[in-house]
Amino acid sequence: MIYLLLADGFEEIEALTPLDLLRRAGKQVITAGIGKREITGAHDIKIIADIEASEIKLDENIEMLILPGGMPGTENLFASEKVKETVEYCYNNNIYISAICAAPIILGRLNLLQGKEAVCYPGYEQELKGAVISKESVAQDGRIITAKGAGVSVQFAIKLVEIFCGTEKAAELSKALQCS
């Protein structure tokens, strides 16, 4: 089970692109709204989440957590105790965590990036406490995947498909989307 966490003010492209591509690849992705099911993105696009975040079961069925960026979406995610609990559970249980744009600062604030290669939206690097700042647009260090921002949402999503479905499926999807 892959959970995509949504809080008011999330960056729509950063959330919907991995959701779309992972589902196209056959993965089950559940959207989880922080505090409610109807969540409004940074550009006033409303999304009805599959569940409320309070319904997330912290167990061995979690394969990945996806944290989209955007402001104030990232701050709204970080303000949620359930988000912090879920991120820490995933980290402590060697479960993939992916974050794009400003969202990697959540990992930095929780001190989960010590010595890990990571990237974020330019200007937020100081919040990635202890991280080795990558020059890549999408960086993977073990089970942590981070990306710069909205402009690399497809690249970020293709990386997630590659992790779960293999390079062949990622290449097939990339070709179908005219990415290469």
Short mmCIF file of C-alpha atoms in Angstrom, two decimals:
data_model
loop_
_atom_site.label_atom_id
_atom_site.label_comp_id
_atom_site.label_asym_id
_atom_site.label_seq_id
_atom_site.Cartn_x
_atom_site.Cartn_y
_atom_site.Cartn_z
CA MET A 1 0.00 0.00 0.00
CA ILE A 2 1.33 3.41 -0.97
CA TYR A 3 -0.03 6.42 0.90
CA LEU A 4 -0.05 9.91 -0.62
CA LEU A 5 -0.59 12.51 2.10
CA LEU A 6 -2.57 15.63 1.21
CA ALA A 7 -2.90 18.81 3.26
CA ASP A 8 -4.54 22.07 2.28
CA GLY A 9 -2.14 24.06 0.12
CA PHE A 10 -0.43 21.05 -1.50
CA GLU A 11 1.14 21.51 -4.94
CA GLU A 12 -1.28 19.74 -7.26
CA ILE A 13 1.22 18.62 -9.93
CA GLU A 14 3.53 17.13 -7.31
CA ALA A 15 0.71 15.06 -5.83
CA LEU A 16 -1.32 14.07 -8.87
CA THR A 17 1.59 13.11 -11.15
CA PRO A 18 2.94 10.31 -8.93
CA LEU A 19 -0.62 9.26 -8.10
CA ASP A 20 -1.50 8.99 -11.79
CA LEU A 21 1.69 7.26 -12.94
CA LEU A 22 1.80 4.74 -10.09
CA ARG A 23 -1.83 3.81 -10.70
CA ARG A 24 -1.14 3.48 -14.45
CA ALA A 25 1.66 1.10 -13.48
CA GLY A 26 -0.80 -0.99 -11.47
CA LYS A 27 0.12 0.09 -7.95
CA GLN A 28 -2.48 0.74 -5.28
CA VAL A 29 -2.11 4.32 -4.05
CA ILE A 30 -4.38 5.64 -1.33
CA THR A 31 -4.76 9.39 -0.90
CA ALA A 32 -5.04 10.46 2.74
CA GLY A 33 -6.32 13.89 3.71
CA ILE A 34 -5.00 15.62 6.78
CA GLY A 35 -7.92 16.26 9.12
CA LYS A 36 -10.59 15.80 6.44
CA ARG A 37 -11.22 14.22 3.06
CA GLU A 38 -11.80 17.31 0.90
CA ILE A 39 -8.43 18.99 0.47
CA THR A 40 -7.78 22.18 -1.49
CA GLY A 41 -4.52 22.52 -3.37
CA ALA A 42 -2.35 25.61 -3.65
CA HIS A 43 -4.15 26.59 -6.86
CA ASP A 44 -7.69 26.03 -5.57
CA ILE A 45 -8.11 22.55 -7.06
CA LYS A 46 -10.18 20.43 -4.69
CA ILE A 47 -9.41 16.75 -4.22
CA ILE A 48 -11.54 14.23 -2.35
CA ALA A 49 -9.05 11.97 -0.59
CA ASP A 50 -9.74 8.25 -0.35
CA ILE A 51 -9.43 8.34 3.45
CA GLU A 52 -8.52 10.69 6.27
CA ALA A 53 -4.94 10.36 7.47
CA SER A 54 -6.22 9.24 10.87
CA GLU A 55 -7.31 6.01 9.12
CA ILE A 56 -3.77 5.06 8.05
CA LYS A 57 -2.77 1.78 9.63
CA LEU A 58 0.89 1.73 10.57
CA ASP A 59 1.76 -1.84 9.68
CA GLU A 60 3.79 -4.06 7.35
CA ASN A 61 1.42 -3.34 4.44
CA ILE A 62 2.85 0.14 3.89
CA GLU A 63 5.22 0.16 0.92
CA MET A 64 5.79 3.90 0.58
CA LEU A 65 4.77 7.31 1.80
CA ILE A 66 4.58 10.21 -0.68
CA LEU A 67 4.78 13.79 0.55
CA PRO A 68 3.98 16.46 -2.05
CA GLY A 69 5.31 19.96 -1.50
CA GLY A 70 3.70 23.31 -1.98
CA MET A 71 3.07 26.06 0.49
CA PRO A 72 1.37 26.13 2.85
CA GLY A 73 0.83 22.42 2.15
CA THR A 74 4.23 21.39 3.47
CA GLU A 75 3.76 23.39 6.67
CA ASN A 76 0.27 21.91 7.08
CA LEU A 77 1.71 18.40 6.70
CA PHE A 78 4.41 19.13 9.28
CA ALA A 79 1.85 20.54 11.73
CA SER A 80 0.07 17.15 11.80
CA GLU A 81 1.13 14.73 14.53
CA LYS A 82 -0.23 11.85 12.41
CA VAL A 83 2.09 12.86 9.56
CA LYS A 84 5.11 12.96 11.88
CA GLU A 85 4.14 9.62 13.42
CA THR A 86 3.69 8.05 9.97
CA VAL A 87 6.96 9.43 8.59
CA GLU A 88 8.89 8.22 11.64
CA TYR A 89 7.20 4.80 11.49
CA CYS A 90 8.18 4.43 7.84
CA TYR A 91 11.75 5.55 8.50
CA ASN A 92 12.18 3.23 11.49
CA ASN A 93 10.75 0.28 9.56
CA ASN A 94 12.83 0.74 6.40
CA ILE A 95 9.80 1.75 4.31
CA TYR A 96 10.25 4.06 1.32
CA ILE A 97 9.59 7.76 1.91
CA SER A 98 9.43 10.14 -1.04
CA ALA A 99 9.15 13.90 -0.83
CA ILE A 100 9.20 16.61 -3.48
CA CYS A 101 9.76 20.38 -3.55
CA ALA A 102 9.47 21.82 -0.03
CA ALA A 103 8.31 18.52 1.53
CA PRO A 104 11.86 17.16 2.11
CA ILE A 105 12.13 19.78 4.87
CA ILE A 106 9.77 17.57 6.89
CA LEU A 107 12.43 14.85 6.83
CA GLY A 108 15.12 17.39 7.70
CA ARG A 109 13.14 18.78 10.64
CA LEU A 110 12.67 15.23 11.94
CA ASN A 111 16.46 14.64 11.64
CA LEU A 112 16.02 11.78 9.17
CA LEU A 113 18.48 12.99 6.53
CA GLN A 114 21.76 12.77 8.44
CA GLY A 115 24.45 11.83 5.91
CA LYS A 116 21.86 11.08 3.21
CA GLU A 117 21.87 12.54 -0.29
CA ALA A 118 18.78 14.70 -0.75
CA VAL A 119 17.41 17.60 -2.77
CA CYS A 120 14.57 20.09 -2.36
CA TYR A 121 13.17 23.29 -3.81
CA PRO A 122 16.04 25.79 -4.07
CA GLY A 123 16.27 27.99 -0.99
CA TYR A 124 15.14 25.33 1.50
CA GLU A 125 18.45 23.44 1.64
CA GLN A 126 19.27 24.75 5.14
CA GLU A 127 16.20 22.84 6.40
CA LEU A 128 17.64 19.50 5.23
CA LYS A 129 19.66 19.13 8.44
CA GLY A 130 22.66 16.88 7.98
CA ALA A 131 21.90 16.01 4.36
CA VAL A 132 24.38 15.92 1.52
CA ILE A 133 22.71 18.22 -0.99
CA SER A 134 22.45 16.52 -4.37
CA LYS A 135 22.95 18.26 -7.68
CA GLU A 136 20.37 15.91 -9.24
CA SER A 137 16.73 16.83 -9.82
CA VAL A 138 15.63 13.56 -8.21
CA ALA A 139 17.85 11.96 -5.58
CA GLN A 140 17.59 8.52 -4.03
CA ASP A 141 19.58 7.46 -0.98
CA GLY A 142 18.43 4.06 0.19
CA ARG A 143 14.73 4.26 0.90
CA ILE A 144 14.56 8.08 0.78
CA ILE A 145 13.65 9.70 -2.56
CA THR A 146 13.57 13.49 -2.86
CA ALA A 147 12.99 15.85 -5.78
CA LYS A 148 13.36 19.56 -6.56
CA GLY A 149 9.86 20.67 -7.48
CA ALA A 150 6.85 20.75 -9.77
CA GLY A 151 8.93 20.82 -12.95
CA VAL A 152 10.40 17.39 -12.23
CA SER A 153 7.14 15.75 -11.12
CA VAL A 154 7.11 13.31 -14.05
CA GLN A 155 10.77 12.40 -13.49
CA PHE A 156 10.01 11.90 -9.77
CA ALA A 157 6.96 9.73 -10.54
CA ILE A 158 8.89 7.64 -13.09
CA LYS A 159 11.53 7.00 -10.41
CA LEU A 160 8.81 5.73 -8.06
CA VAL A 161 7.43 3.46 -10.81
CA GLU A 162 10.96 2.16 -11.43
CA ILE A 163 11.37 1.31 -7.74
CA PHE A 164 8.10 -0.63 -7.54
CA CYS A 165 7.60 -1.97 -11.05
CA GLY A 166 11.11 -2.16 -12.50
CA THR A 167 13.07 -0.29 -15.15
CA GLU A 168 11.19 -1.91 -18.04
CA LYS A 169 7.79 -0.68 -16.81
CA ALA A 170 9.24 2.77 -16.05
CA ALA A 171 10.72 2.97 -19.56
CA GLU A 172 7.43 1.81 -21.10
CA LEU A 173 5.49 4.48 -19.19
CA SER A 174 8.07 7.13 -20.00
CA LYS A 175 7.82 6.29 -23.70
CA ALA A 176 3.99 6.31 -23.63
CA LEU A 177 4.06 9.75 -22.01
CA GLN A 178 6.60 11.00 -24.57
CA CYS A 179 9.18 11.73 -21.86
CA SER A 180 12.03 10.41 -23.96
#
